[in-house]
């Protein structure tokens, strides 16, 4: 858990990159990564100061040409930050033998939640058959509920990232993002 003096200001979304860690957050949610291990170390609801993870979680992986690639196998990431009128953006980019993988996390200034996307660019002459991408595989607390549907009124045990319905995470002690 982060100490209070290291928490982000809640007036606007912010990102922070330091030796060994990176963070993105806003008034509602804050996510912290280990920049060396490629793991999410914290996913915190800001209003209640609730930690939603039970342990560190691998950042992402993908299956290409039958082989699983993870953060560690791609080598070290280059972390950068950008600011837009609507969000603060944190980028982890890997350049591994002609493959450039970028994982982007947007913390919106005036909306709860974080948006995430991954891009994989093949700059080699060899074909790349990507059959699976896992962007988030987070070990959530047992009392956390994944809510889906147009009005966030349906419970789910997982979400595959498809469709147009919103998704939110809620806990029994309060907190909705």
Short mmCIF file of N, CA and C in Angstrom, two decimals:
data_model
loop_
_atom_site.label_atom_id
_atom_site.label_comp_id
_atom_site.label_asym_id
_atom_site.label_seq_id
_atom_site.Cartn_x
_atom_site.Cartn_y
_atom_site.Cartn_z
N UNK A 1 0.85 -1.17 0.00
CA UNK A 1 0.00 0.00 0.00
C UNK A 1 0.89 1.24 0.00
N UNK A 2 0.49 2.22 -0.76
CA UNK A 2 1.28 3.44 -0.86
C UNK A 2 1.08 4.33 0.35
N UNK A 3 2.11 5.00 0.76
CA UNK A 3 1.97 5.96 1.85
C UNK A 3 1.24 7.20 1.35
N UNK A 4 0.58 7.88 2.25
CA UNK A 4 -0.23 9.04 1.89
C UNK A 4 0.57 10.10 1.14
N UNK A 5 1.82 10.34 1.50
CA UNK A 5 2.57 11.39 0.86
C UNK A 5 2.89 11.07 -0.61
N UNK A 6 2.74 9.82 -1.03
CA UNK A 6 3.01 9.45 -2.41
C UNK A 6 1.75 9.34 -3.24
N UNK A 7 0.60 9.51 -2.65
CA UNK A 7 -0.65 9.41 -3.39
C UNK A 7 -0.80 10.60 -4.32
N UNK A 8 -1.55 10.38 -5.37
CA UNK A 8 -1.73 11.41 -6.37
C UNK A 8 -2.76 12.44 -5.94
N UNK A 9 -2.62 13.62 -6.49
CA UNK A 9 -3.63 14.66 -6.29
C UNK A 9 -4.92 14.19 -6.95
N UNK A 10 -6.05 14.51 -6.36
CA UNK A 10 -7.31 14.05 -6.93
C UNK A 10 -7.96 15.09 -7.82
N UNK A 11 -7.33 16.25 -8.04
CA UNK A 11 -7.96 17.28 -8.85
C UNK A 11 -7.96 16.92 -10.34
N UNK A 12 -6.96 16.25 -10.84
CA UNK A 12 -6.88 15.82 -12.24
C UNK A 12 -6.18 14.47 -12.29
N UNK A 13 -6.38 13.77 -13.38
CA UNK A 13 -5.67 12.50 -13.57
C UNK A 13 -4.18 12.79 -13.70
N UNK A 14 -3.38 11.85 -13.21
CA UNK A 14 -1.94 12.02 -13.24
C UNK A 14 -1.25 10.70 -13.54
N UNK A 15 -0.05 10.79 -14.04
CA UNK A 15 0.83 9.64 -14.17
C UNK A 15 2.13 9.99 -13.46
N UNK A 16 2.88 8.93 -13.12
CA UNK A 16 4.13 9.13 -12.41
C UNK A 16 5.04 7.96 -12.76
N UNK A 17 6.26 8.27 -13.18
CA UNK A 17 7.25 7.24 -13.47
C UNK A 17 8.49 7.55 -12.66
N UNK A 18 8.98 6.54 -11.94
CA UNK A 18 10.17 6.70 -11.13
C UNK A 18 10.99 5.42 -11.31
N UNK A 19 12.18 5.40 -10.79
CA UNK A 19 13.01 4.21 -10.87
C UNK A 19 12.27 3.06 -10.20
N UNK A 20 11.91 2.06 -10.96
CA UNK A 20 11.29 0.86 -10.40
C UNK A 20 9.78 0.86 -10.32
N UNK A 21 9.11 2.01 -10.52
CA UNK A 21 7.65 1.98 -10.44
C UNK A 21 7.03 3.00 -11.39
N UNK A 22 5.78 2.74 -11.71
CA UNK A 22 4.99 3.64 -12.55
C UNK A 22 3.57 3.64 -12.00
N UNK A 23 2.88 4.77 -12.17
CA UNK A 23 1.55 4.90 -11.59
C UNK A 23 0.67 5.73 -12.50
N UNK A 24 -0.61 5.38 -12.56
CA UNK A 24 -1.61 6.18 -13.27
C UNK A 24 -2.85 6.20 -12.40
N UNK A 25 -3.50 7.36 -12.31
CA UNK A 25 -4.68 7.42 -11.49
C UNK A 25 -5.44 8.71 -11.65
N UNK A 26 -6.60 8.74 -11.01
CA UNK A 26 -7.44 9.93 -11.00
C UNK A 26 -8.16 9.97 -9.65
N UNK A 27 -9.22 10.72 -9.55
CA UNK A 27 -9.93 10.87 -8.27
C UNK A 27 -10.56 9.57 -7.80
N UNK A 28 -10.77 8.61 -8.70
CA UNK A 28 -11.49 7.38 -8.36
C UNK A 28 -10.60 6.16 -8.18
N UNK A 29 -9.58 6.02 -8.99
CA UNK A 29 -8.79 4.78 -9.00
C UNK A 29 -7.32 5.10 -9.26
N UNK A 30 -6.44 4.27 -8.68
CA UNK A 30 -5.01 4.43 -8.90
C UNK A 30 -4.40 3.04 -9.08
N UNK A 31 -3.60 2.90 -10.12
CA UNK A 31 -2.93 1.63 -10.41
C UNK A 31 -1.43 1.86 -10.41
N UNK A 32 -0.71 0.93 -9.75
CA UNK A 32 0.75 1.04 -9.64
C UNK A 32 1.38 -0.23 -10.20
N UNK A 33 2.47 -0.05 -10.96
CA UNK A 33 3.19 -1.16 -11.58
C UNK A 33 4.62 -1.21 -11.05
N UNK A 34 5.18 -2.41 -11.04
CA UNK A 34 6.62 -2.57 -10.87
C UNK A 34 7.21 -2.45 -12.27
N UNK A 35 8.03 -1.44 -12.47
CA UNK A 35 8.60 -1.22 -13.80
C UNK A 35 9.62 -2.29 -14.16
N UNK A 36 10.18 -2.97 -13.18
CA UNK A 36 11.18 -4.01 -13.45
C UNK A 36 10.54 -5.37 -13.71
N UNK A 37 9.57 -5.74 -12.87
CA UNK A 37 8.99 -7.08 -12.97
C UNK A 37 7.81 -7.16 -13.92
N UNK A 38 7.26 -6.02 -14.29
CA UNK A 38 6.11 -6.04 -15.19
C UNK A 38 4.85 -6.52 -14.52
N UNK A 39 4.70 -6.22 -13.25
CA UNK A 39 3.51 -6.65 -12.53
C UNK A 39 2.73 -5.44 -12.03
N UNK A 40 1.42 -5.60 -11.92
CA UNK A 40 0.61 -4.61 -11.24
C UNK A 40 0.72 -4.91 -9.76
N UNK A 41 1.17 -3.96 -8.97
CA UNK A 41 1.36 -4.19 -7.54
C UNK A 41 0.22 -3.62 -6.71
N UNK A 42 -0.58 -2.73 -7.29
CA UNK A 42 -1.69 -2.15 -6.54
C UNK A 42 -2.77 -1.66 -7.50
N UNK A 43 -4.01 -1.87 -7.12
CA UNK A 43 -5.17 -1.29 -7.78
C UNK A 43 -6.07 -0.81 -6.66
N UNK A 44 -6.10 0.51 -6.47
CA UNK A 44 -6.69 1.08 -5.28
C UNK A 44 -7.86 1.99 -5.61
N UNK A 45 -8.96 1.82 -4.87
CA UNK A 45 -10.09 2.74 -4.95
C UNK A 45 -9.76 3.93 -4.06
N UNK A 46 -9.68 5.11 -4.64
CA UNK A 46 -9.16 6.27 -3.92
C UNK A 46 -10.08 6.77 -2.81
N UNK A 47 -11.39 6.83 -3.05
CA UNK A 47 -12.30 7.39 -2.06
C UNK A 47 -12.31 6.58 -0.76
N UNK A 48 -12.28 5.25 -0.88
CA UNK A 48 -12.33 4.41 0.32
C UNK A 48 -10.95 3.92 0.75
N UNK A 49 -9.92 4.19 -0.05
CA UNK A 49 -8.56 3.72 0.18
C UNK A 49 -8.51 2.19 0.23
N UNK A 50 -9.40 1.55 -0.51
CA UNK A 50 -9.46 0.09 -0.57
C UNK A 50 -8.50 -0.46 -1.62
N UNK A 51 -7.76 -1.49 -1.27
CA UNK A 51 -6.92 -2.21 -2.22
C UNK A 51 -7.76 -3.33 -2.81
N UNK A 52 -7.80 -3.43 -4.13
CA UNK A 52 -8.64 -4.43 -4.78
C UNK A 52 -7.89 -5.71 -5.14
N UNK A 53 -6.56 -5.69 -5.13
CA UNK A 53 -5.80 -6.89 -5.50
C UNK A 53 -5.44 -7.70 -4.27
N UNK A 54 -5.39 -9.01 -4.44
CA UNK A 54 -4.96 -9.89 -3.36
C UNK A 54 -3.44 -10.14 -3.41
N UNK A 55 -2.85 -9.91 -4.56
CA UNK A 55 -1.40 -10.09 -4.73
C UNK A 55 -0.98 -9.39 -6.02
N UNK A 56 0.33 -9.34 -6.26
CA UNK A 56 0.82 -8.77 -7.52
C UNK A 56 0.31 -9.60 -8.69
N UNK A 57 0.15 -8.95 -9.85
CA UNK A 57 -0.39 -9.64 -11.01
C UNK A 57 0.48 -9.37 -12.23
N UNK A 58 0.72 -10.39 -13.06
CA UNK A 58 1.48 -10.17 -14.29
C UNK A 58 0.80 -9.11 -15.15
N UNK A 59 1.59 -8.29 -15.83
CA UNK A 59 1.03 -7.16 -16.57
C UNK A 59 0.25 -7.60 -17.80
N UNK A 60 0.85 -8.30 -18.71
CA UNK A 60 0.14 -8.74 -19.91
C UNK A 60 0.93 -9.87 -20.55
N UNK A 61 0.29 -10.55 -21.48
CA UNK A 61 0.98 -11.56 -22.28
C UNK A 61 0.25 -11.69 -23.60
N UNK A 62 0.92 -12.30 -24.56
CA UNK A 62 0.26 -12.61 -25.82
C UNK A 62 0.86 -13.89 -26.39
N UNK A 63 0.04 -14.56 -27.19
CA UNK A 63 0.45 -15.81 -27.84
C UNK A 63 0.68 -15.50 -29.31
N UNK A 64 1.92 -15.68 -29.76
CA UNK A 64 2.29 -15.39 -31.15
C UNK A 64 3.09 -16.55 -31.71
N UNK A 65 2.67 -17.04 -32.84
CA UNK A 65 3.32 -18.18 -33.50
C UNK A 65 3.49 -19.35 -32.54
N UNK A 66 2.50 -19.55 -31.68
CA UNK A 66 2.50 -20.67 -30.76
C UNK A 66 3.31 -20.49 -29.49
N UNK A 67 3.96 -19.34 -29.31
CA UNK A 67 4.79 -19.10 -28.12
C UNK A 67 4.21 -17.95 -27.31
N UNK A 68 4.16 -18.13 -25.99
CA UNK A 68 3.67 -17.09 -25.09
C UNK A 68 4.78 -16.08 -24.83
N UNK A 69 4.47 -14.80 -24.96
CA UNK A 69 5.40 -13.71 -24.68
C UNK A 69 4.85 -12.93 -23.50
N UNK A 70 5.71 -12.63 -22.54
CA UNK A 70 5.32 -11.85 -21.37
C UNK A 70 6.24 -10.63 -21.25
N UNK A 71 5.94 -9.80 -20.28
CA UNK A 71 6.73 -8.60 -20.00
C UNK A 71 8.20 -8.96 -19.87
N UNK A 72 8.51 -9.97 -19.08
CA UNK A 72 9.90 -10.32 -18.81
C UNK A 72 10.60 -10.84 -20.06
N UNK A 73 9.89 -11.59 -20.90
CA UNK A 73 10.51 -12.13 -22.11
C UNK A 73 10.76 -11.06 -23.17
N UNK A 74 10.05 -9.96 -23.09
CA UNK A 74 10.25 -8.88 -24.05
C UNK A 74 11.40 -7.97 -23.67
N UNK A 75 11.93 -8.14 -22.47
CA UNK A 75 13.00 -7.27 -22.01
C UNK A 75 12.43 -6.05 -21.33
N UNK A 76 13.27 -5.15 -20.94
CA UNK A 76 12.83 -3.97 -20.20
C UNK A 76 11.96 -3.04 -21.02
N UNK A 77 11.06 -2.39 -20.33
CA UNK A 77 10.16 -1.44 -20.99
C UNK A 77 10.73 -0.03 -20.90
N UNK A 78 10.38 0.74 -21.88
CA UNK A 78 10.64 2.18 -21.85
C UNK A 78 9.32 2.83 -21.44
N UNK A 79 9.30 3.52 -20.31
CA UNK A 79 8.08 4.13 -19.78
C UNK A 79 8.06 5.60 -20.14
N UNK A 80 6.90 6.09 -20.54
CA UNK A 80 6.76 7.52 -20.83
C UNK A 80 5.37 7.99 -20.43
N UNK A 81 5.22 9.31 -20.38
CA UNK A 81 3.97 9.92 -19.96
C UNK A 81 3.56 10.99 -20.97
N UNK A 82 2.25 11.15 -21.14
CA UNK A 82 1.72 12.22 -21.97
C UNK A 82 0.50 12.81 -21.27
N UNK A 83 0.23 14.06 -21.57
CA UNK A 83 -0.96 14.72 -21.03
C UNK A 83 -1.82 15.19 -22.19
N UNK A 84 -3.12 14.99 -22.07
CA UNK A 84 -4.07 15.47 -23.07
C UNK A 84 -5.13 16.28 -22.32
N UNK A 85 -5.97 16.99 -23.04
CA UNK A 85 -7.03 17.74 -22.36
C UNK A 85 -8.01 16.85 -21.59
N UNK A 86 -8.11 15.56 -21.97
CA UNK A 86 -9.09 14.67 -21.36
C UNK A 86 -8.50 13.62 -20.43
N UNK A 87 -7.19 13.39 -20.52
CA UNK A 87 -6.61 12.28 -19.76
C UNK A 87 -5.11 12.46 -19.57
N UNK A 88 -4.59 11.67 -18.62
CA UNK A 88 -3.15 11.50 -18.47
C UNK A 88 -2.85 10.10 -19.01
N UNK A 89 -1.80 9.97 -19.78
CA UNK A 89 -1.49 8.71 -20.47
C UNK A 89 -0.14 8.18 -20.01
N UNK A 90 -0.10 6.90 -19.65
CA UNK A 90 1.12 6.20 -19.28
C UNK A 90 1.38 5.14 -20.34
N UNK A 91 2.61 5.10 -20.88
CA UNK A 91 2.95 4.17 -21.96
C UNK A 91 4.14 3.33 -21.54
N UNK A 92 3.99 2.01 -21.66
CA UNK A 92 5.11 1.08 -21.51
C UNK A 92 5.38 0.50 -22.89
N UNK A 93 6.58 0.73 -23.42
CA UNK A 93 6.89 0.27 -24.78
C UNK A 93 8.10 -0.65 -24.74
N UNK A 94 7.98 -1.75 -25.47
CA UNK A 94 9.03 -2.77 -25.55
C UNK A 94 9.48 -2.88 -27.00
N UNK A 95 10.77 -2.97 -27.22
CA UNK A 95 11.31 -3.19 -28.55
C UNK A 95 12.18 -4.43 -28.46
N UNK A 96 11.66 -5.54 -28.97
CA UNK A 96 12.33 -6.83 -28.81
C UNK A 96 12.50 -7.51 -30.16
N UNK A 97 13.67 -7.44 -30.71
CA UNK A 97 14.02 -8.15 -31.94
C UNK A 97 13.02 -7.90 -33.06
N UNK A 98 12.69 -6.62 -33.29
CA UNK A 98 11.80 -6.28 -34.38
C UNK A 98 10.32 -6.24 -34.03
N UNK A 99 9.97 -6.66 -32.83
CA UNK A 99 8.60 -6.52 -32.35
C UNK A 99 8.54 -5.31 -31.42
N UNK A 100 7.62 -4.42 -31.70
CA UNK A 100 7.42 -3.27 -30.82
C UNK A 100 6.03 -3.42 -30.21
N UNK A 101 5.99 -3.55 -28.89
CA UNK A 101 4.74 -3.73 -28.16
C UNK A 101 4.56 -2.50 -27.27
N UNK A 102 3.39 -1.89 -27.36
CA UNK A 102 3.09 -0.72 -26.52
C UNK A 102 1.82 -1.00 -25.74
N UNK A 103 1.88 -0.78 -24.43
CA UNK A 103 0.71 -0.89 -23.56
C UNK A 103 0.42 0.51 -23.06
N UNK A 104 -0.78 0.99 -23.37
CA UNK A 104 -1.18 2.35 -23.00
C UNK A 104 -2.27 2.31 -21.94
N UNK A 105 -2.14 3.18 -20.95
CA UNK A 105 -3.15 3.30 -19.89
C UNK A 105 -3.53 4.77 -19.78
N UNK A 106 -4.82 5.05 -19.99
CA UNK A 106 -5.34 6.41 -19.87
C UNK A 106 -6.09 6.53 -18.56
N UNK A 107 -5.76 7.54 -17.78
CA UNK A 107 -6.54 7.91 -16.60
C UNK A 107 -7.29 9.18 -17.00
N UNK A 108 -8.61 9.08 -17.02
CA UNK A 108 -9.43 10.20 -17.47
C UNK A 108 -9.53 11.26 -16.36
N UNK A 109 -9.54 12.53 -16.76
CA UNK A 109 -9.62 13.62 -15.78
C UNK A 109 -10.98 13.67 -15.09
N UNK A 110 -12.05 13.48 -15.84
CA UNK A 110 -13.39 13.70 -15.29
C UNK A 110 -14.28 12.47 -15.33
N UNK A 111 -13.71 11.29 -15.51
CA UNK A 111 -14.49 10.05 -15.55
C UNK A 111 -13.79 8.99 -14.72
N UNK A 112 -14.56 8.16 -14.03
CA UNK A 112 -13.93 7.09 -13.24
C UNK A 112 -13.36 6.00 -14.15
N UNK A 113 -12.37 5.32 -13.63
CA UNK A 113 -11.81 4.18 -14.34
C UNK A 113 -10.56 4.52 -15.13
N UNK A 114 -9.96 3.47 -15.66
CA UNK A 114 -8.78 3.57 -16.50
C UNK A 114 -9.08 2.85 -17.81
N UNK A 115 -8.63 3.41 -18.91
CA UNK A 115 -8.76 2.75 -20.21
C UNK A 115 -7.40 2.17 -20.56
N UNK A 116 -7.40 0.95 -21.15
CA UNK A 116 -6.13 0.30 -21.49
C UNK A 116 -6.19 -0.25 -22.90
N UNK A 117 -5.05 -0.23 -23.58
CA UNK A 117 -4.95 -0.78 -24.93
C UNK A 117 -3.54 -1.30 -25.15
N UNK A 118 -3.43 -2.29 -26.01
CA UNK A 118 -2.12 -2.82 -26.38
C UNK A 118 -2.01 -2.82 -27.91
N UNK A 119 -0.82 -2.49 -28.41
CA UNK A 119 -0.56 -2.60 -29.84
C UNK A 119 0.71 -3.40 -30.04
N UNK A 120 0.70 -4.23 -31.06
CA UNK A 120 1.85 -5.08 -31.39
C UNK A 120 2.21 -4.81 -32.84
N UNK A 121 3.43 -4.32 -33.09
CA UNK A 121 3.87 -4.03 -34.44
C UNK A 121 5.04 -4.94 -34.79
N UNK A 122 4.96 -5.60 -35.93
CA UNK A 122 5.98 -6.52 -36.39
C UNK A 122 6.81 -5.82 -37.47
N UNK A 123 8.06 -5.51 -37.15
CA UNK A 123 8.95 -4.86 -38.11
C UNK A 123 9.96 -5.86 -38.69
N UNK A 124 9.68 -7.14 -38.54
CA UNK A 124 10.54 -8.17 -39.13
C UNK A 124 9.91 -8.63 -40.44
N UNK A 125 10.65 -9.43 -41.18
CA UNK A 125 10.11 -9.98 -42.43
C UNK A 125 9.34 -11.28 -42.18
N UNK A 126 9.43 -11.82 -40.96
CA UNK A 126 8.74 -13.07 -40.62
C UNK A 126 7.28 -12.79 -40.27
N UNK A 127 6.38 -13.69 -40.68
CA UNK A 127 4.97 -13.49 -40.31
C UNK A 127 4.77 -13.64 -38.80
N UNK A 128 3.82 -12.92 -38.27
CA UNK A 128 3.50 -12.98 -36.85
C UNK A 128 2.01 -13.27 -36.72
N UNK A 129 1.70 -14.44 -36.19
CA UNK A 129 0.31 -14.86 -36.01
C UNK A 129 -0.05 -14.72 -34.53
N UNK A 130 -0.68 -13.61 -34.17
CA UNK A 130 -1.09 -13.38 -32.78
C UNK A 130 -2.49 -13.94 -32.60
N UNK A 131 -2.60 -14.95 -31.74
CA UNK A 131 -3.89 -15.62 -31.55
C UNK A 131 -4.55 -15.28 -30.22
N UNK A 132 -3.81 -14.66 -29.30
CA UNK A 132 -4.39 -14.32 -28.00
C UNK A 132 -3.61 -13.17 -27.39
N UNK A 133 -4.34 -12.24 -26.77
CA UNK A 133 -3.73 -11.15 -26.01
C UNK A 133 -4.45 -11.07 -24.67
N UNK A 134 -3.69 -11.11 -23.59
CA UNK A 134 -4.25 -10.94 -22.25
C UNK A 134 -3.72 -9.61 -21.74
N UNK A 135 -4.59 -8.63 -21.65
CA UNK A 135 -4.17 -7.31 -21.21
C UNK A 135 -4.18 -7.20 -19.70
N UNK A 136 -5.19 -7.76 -19.06
CA UNK A 136 -5.29 -7.73 -17.61
C UNK A 136 -5.76 -9.08 -17.10
N UNK A 137 -5.06 -9.62 -16.12
CA UNK A 137 -5.47 -10.84 -15.43
C UNK A 137 -5.24 -10.56 -13.95
N UNK A 138 -6.15 -9.80 -13.36
CA UNK A 138 -5.96 -9.29 -12.01
C UNK A 138 -6.60 -10.19 -10.96
N UNK A 139 -5.86 -10.55 -9.90
CA UNK A 139 -6.42 -11.34 -8.80
C UNK A 139 -7.20 -10.43 -7.84
N UNK A 140 -8.50 -10.32 -8.08
CA UNK A 140 -9.33 -9.41 -7.29
C UNK A 140 -9.77 -10.05 -5.99
N UNK A 141 -10.05 -9.22 -5.01
CA UNK A 141 -10.58 -9.70 -3.73
C UNK A 141 -11.87 -10.47 -3.96
N UNK A 142 -12.17 -11.41 -3.08
CA UNK A 142 -13.38 -12.22 -3.22
C UNK A 142 -14.66 -11.41 -3.15
N UNK A 143 -14.65 -10.31 -2.40
CA UNK A 143 -15.88 -9.53 -2.28
C UNK A 143 -16.05 -8.52 -3.41
N UNK A 144 -15.16 -8.55 -4.39
CA UNK A 144 -15.29 -7.66 -5.53
C UNK A 144 -16.28 -8.26 -6.53
N UNK A 145 -17.06 -7.43 -7.15
CA UNK A 145 -18.04 -7.88 -8.14
C UNK A 145 -17.81 -7.14 -9.44
N UNK A 146 -17.83 -7.87 -10.53
CA UNK A 146 -17.71 -7.29 -11.86
C UNK A 146 -19.12 -7.05 -12.37
N UNK A 147 -19.45 -5.81 -12.66
CA UNK A 147 -20.78 -5.45 -13.10
C UNK A 147 -20.74 -5.10 -14.58
N UNK A 148 -21.72 -5.60 -15.35
CA UNK A 148 -21.79 -5.33 -16.78
C UNK A 148 -23.22 -4.97 -17.16
N UNK A 149 -23.42 -4.75 -18.43
CA UNK A 149 -24.75 -4.44 -18.94
C UNK A 149 -24.94 -2.95 -19.12
N UNK A 150 -25.93 -2.55 -19.90
CA UNK A 150 -26.14 -1.14 -20.19
C UNK A 150 -26.32 -0.29 -18.93
N UNK A 151 -26.92 -0.84 -17.88
CA UNK A 151 -27.15 -0.10 -16.63
C UNK A 151 -26.28 -0.61 -15.48
N UNK A 152 -25.25 -1.40 -15.80
CA UNK A 152 -24.36 -1.99 -14.79
C UNK A 152 -25.17 -2.77 -13.74
N UNK A 153 -26.16 -3.53 -14.20
CA UNK A 153 -27.02 -4.27 -13.28
C UNK A 153 -26.83 -5.78 -13.37
N UNK A 154 -25.90 -6.25 -14.16
CA UNK A 154 -25.65 -7.69 -14.28
C UNK A 154 -24.29 -8.03 -13.69
N UNK A 155 -24.22 -9.13 -12.93
CA UNK A 155 -22.93 -9.58 -12.37
C UNK A 155 -22.27 -10.52 -13.36
N UNK A 156 -20.95 -10.48 -13.39
CA UNK A 156 -20.19 -11.36 -14.27
C UNK A 156 -18.97 -11.87 -13.51
N UNK A 157 -18.46 -13.01 -13.92
CA UNK A 157 -17.24 -13.53 -13.31
C UNK A 157 -16.02 -13.17 -14.14
N UNK A 158 -16.24 -12.78 -15.40
CA UNK A 158 -15.13 -12.36 -16.25
C UNK A 158 -15.68 -11.47 -17.36
N UNK A 159 -14.78 -10.82 -18.05
CA UNK A 159 -15.16 -9.95 -19.16
C UNK A 159 -14.11 -10.11 -20.23
N UNK A 160 -14.55 -10.35 -21.48
CA UNK A 160 -13.59 -10.63 -22.55
C UNK A 160 -13.20 -9.40 -23.36
N UNK A 161 -13.68 -8.23 -22.96
CA UNK A 161 -13.29 -7.01 -23.64
C UNK A 161 -14.06 -6.71 -24.90
N UNK A 162 -15.07 -7.51 -25.22
CA UNK A 162 -15.85 -7.27 -26.42
C UNK A 162 -17.18 -6.64 -26.07
N UNK A 163 -17.83 -6.10 -27.06
CA UNK A 163 -19.15 -5.52 -26.87
C UNK A 163 -19.08 -4.05 -26.51
N UNK A 164 -20.27 -3.44 -26.44
CA UNK A 164 -20.35 -2.01 -26.19
C UNK A 164 -20.81 -1.68 -24.79
N UNK A 165 -21.10 -2.68 -23.97
CA UNK A 165 -21.60 -2.41 -22.62
C UNK A 165 -20.49 -1.93 -21.70
N UNK A 166 -20.81 -1.03 -20.77
CA UNK A 166 -19.81 -0.61 -19.80
C UNK A 166 -19.51 -1.73 -18.80
N UNK A 167 -18.38 -1.62 -18.14
CA UNK A 167 -17.96 -2.58 -17.12
C UNK A 167 -17.49 -1.79 -15.91
N UNK A 168 -17.82 -2.27 -14.71
CA UNK A 168 -17.40 -1.61 -13.49
C UNK A 168 -17.01 -2.65 -12.47
N UNK A 169 -16.22 -2.26 -11.49
CA UNK A 169 -15.80 -3.12 -10.41
C UNK A 169 -16.33 -2.52 -9.12
N UNK A 170 -17.00 -3.33 -8.32
CA UNK A 170 -17.56 -2.86 -7.04
C UNK A 170 -17.12 -3.81 -5.93
N UNK A 171 -17.05 -3.28 -4.72
CA UNK A 171 -16.71 -4.12 -3.56
C UNK A 171 -17.80 -3.99 -2.51
N UNK A 172 -17.87 -4.98 -1.64
CA UNK A 172 -18.90 -5.00 -0.60
C UNK A 172 -18.76 -3.82 0.36
N UNK A 173 -17.54 -3.37 0.57
CA UNK A 173 -17.31 -2.27 1.50
C UNK A 173 -17.56 -0.91 0.86
N UNK A 174 -17.97 -0.92 -0.39
CA UNK A 174 -18.20 0.33 -1.10
C UNK A 174 -17.16 0.54 -2.16
N UNK A 175 -17.41 1.48 -2.98
CA UNK A 175 -16.48 1.78 -4.05
C UNK A 175 -16.93 1.21 -5.36
N UNK A 176 -17.02 2.03 -6.34
CA UNK A 176 -17.42 1.61 -7.68
C UNK A 176 -16.57 2.36 -8.68
N UNK A 177 -15.90 1.63 -9.54
CA UNK A 177 -15.15 2.26 -10.63
C UNK A 177 -15.44 1.48 -11.88
#
